[in-house]
PDB file of C-alpha atoms in Angstrom:
ATOM      1  CA  MET A 236      23.255   6.339   8.075  1.00 80.00           C
ATOM      2  CA  THR A 237      19.662   5.951   9.209  1.00 83.00           C
ATOM      3  CA  PHE A 238      16.849   4.451   7.151  1.00 77.00           C
ATOM      4  CA  TYR A 239      15.235   7.842   6.521  1.00 75.00           C
ATOM      5  CA  GLU A 240      18.572   9.402   5.563  1.00 81.00           C
ATOM      6  CA  LYS A 241      19.114   6.683   2.973  1.00 83.00           C
ATOM      7  CA  TYR A 242      15.550   6.821   1.588  1.00 85.00           C
ATOM      8  CA  LYS A 243      14.591  10.486   1.940  1.00 86.00           C
ATOM      9  CA  GLN A 244      11.556  10.242  -0.369  1.00 87.00           C
ATOM     10  CA  LEU A 245       9.845   7.955   2.174  1.00 81.00           C
ATOM     11  CA  GLN A 246       9.599  10.935   4.528  1.00 81.00           C
ATOM     12  CA  ASN A 247       7.086  12.449   2.116  1.00 85.00           C
ATOM     13  CA  GLU A 248       3.621  11.326   3.224  1.00 85.00           C
ATOM     14  CA  ALA A 249       2.085  11.756  -0.245  1.00 90.00           C
ATOM     15  CA  PHE A 250       4.853   9.685  -1.856  1.00 90.00           C
ATOM     16  CA  LEU A 251       4.550   6.889   0.698  1.00 88.00           C
ATOM     17  CA  THR A 252       0.753   6.841   0.448  1.00 92.00           C
ATOM     18  CA  LYS A 253       0.911   6.569  -3.347  1.00 94.00           C
ATOM     19  CA  LEU A 254       3.603   3.884  -3.174  1.00 93.00           C
ATOM     20  CA  LEU A 255       1.583   1.796  -0.708  1.00 93.00           C
ATOM     21  CA  THR A 256      -1.655   2.270  -2.650  1.00 95.00           C
ATOM     22  CA  ASP A 257      -0.079   1.268  -5.956  1.00 96.00           C
ATOM     23  CA  THR A 258       1.659  -1.748  -4.418  1.00 95.00           C
ATOM     24  CA  VAL A 259      -1.423  -3.056  -2.627  1.00 95.00           C
ATOM     25  CA  TYR A 260      -3.640  -2.456  -5.668  1.00 96.00           C
ATOM     26  CA  ALA A 261      -1.221  -4.267  -8.016  1.00 96.00           C
ATOM     27  CA  THR A 262      -0.786  -7.190  -5.630  1.00 95.00           C
ATOM     28  CA  MET A 263      -4.533  -7.608  -5.223  1.00 94.00           C
ATOM     29  CA  CYS A 264      -5.028  -7.518  -9.010  1.00 94.00           C
ATOM     30  CA  LEU A 265      -2.393 -10.227  -9.429  1.00 94.00           C
ATOM     31  CA  GLU A 266      -4.349 -12.362  -6.958  1.00 94.00           C
ATOM     32  CA  ASN A 267      -7.655 -11.731  -8.803  1.00 94.00           C
ATOM     33  CA  GLN A 268      -8.993  -9.714  -5.872  1.00 92.00           C
ATOM     34  CA  GLU A 269      -9.803  -6.521  -7.702  1.00 83.00           C
ATOM     35  CA  VAL A 270     -10.796  -3.602  -5.522  1.00 91.00           C
ATOM     36  CA  SER A 271     -11.099  -0.073  -6.870  1.00 95.00           C
ATOM     37  CA  LYS A 272      -7.974   2.015  -6.497  1.00 95.00           C
ATOM     38  CA  PRO A 273      -9.834   4.779  -4.576  1.00 96.00           C
ATOM     39  CA  LYS A 274     -11.009   2.158  -2.059  1.00 96.00           C
ATOM     40  CA  VAL A 275      -7.440   0.866  -1.617  1.00 96.00           C
ATOM     41  CA  ASN A 276      -6.231   4.453  -1.140  1.00 96.00           C
ATOM     42  CA  GLU A 277      -8.921   5.020   1.488  1.00 96.00           C
ATOM     43  CA  ILE A 278      -7.822   1.881   3.359  1.00 95.00           C
ATOM     44  CA  VAL A 279      -4.140   2.896   3.200  1.00 93.00           C
ATOM     45  CA  LEU A 280      -4.915   6.382   4.502  1.00 93.00           C
ATOM     46  CA  SER A 281      -7.058   5.045   7.348  1.00 94.00           C
ATOM     47  CA  THR A 282      -4.376   2.517   8.307  1.00 90.00           C
ATOM     48  CA  LEU A 283      -1.658   5.203   8.356  1.00 86.00           C
ATOM     49  CA  LYS A 284      -3.897   7.470  10.434  1.00 87.00           C
ATOM     50  CA  GLU A 285      -4.701   4.632  12.851  1.00 86.00           C
ATOM     51  CA  GLN A 286      -1.013   3.842  13.325  1.00 81.00           C
ATOM     52  CA  GLN A 287      -0.216   7.515  13.897  1.00 79.00           C
ATOM     53  CA  LEU A 288      -2.910   7.673  16.576  1.00 81.00           C
ATOM     54  CA  LYS A 289      -1.263   4.683  18.263  1.00 80.00           C
ATOM     55  CA  SER A 290       1.903   6.817  18.423  1.00 72.00           C
ATOM     56  CA  PHE A 291       3.699   4.843  15.733  1.00 64.00           C
ATOM     57  CA  GLN A 292       5.355   7.411  13.477  1.00 62.00           C
ATOM     58  CA  PHE A 293       5.882   6.567   9.841  1.00 61.00           C
ATOM     59  CA  PHE A 294       7.212  10.047   9.260  1.00 61.00           C
ATOM     60  CA  PRO A 295      10.051  11.411  11.423  1.00 59.00           C
ATOM     61  CA  ASN A 296       9.555  14.758  13.143  1.00 58.00           C
ATOM     62  CA  GLN A 297       5.799  14.599  12.651  1.00 56.00           C
ATOM     63  CA  THR A 298       3.267  15.355  15.317  1.00 51.00           C
ATOM     64  CA  VAL A 299      -0.024  13.504  15.576  1.00 46.00           C
ATOM     65  CA  LYS A 300      -2.932  15.628  14.397  1.00 46.00           C
TER      66      LYS A 300
END
């Protein structure tokens, strides 16, 4: 069983983006480094996009746009 077969919801880009945004935001708050949630979301989206452009696929069967 592959990773994506076991955790099918991680194939959903919106789910993964929200999960990463919430996790990073919560971790930063715990460390007293508050950044607005929209700013964290923007950083997560740009990082995912950057990795996709470098041909690293977070999402199987996805083409780079």
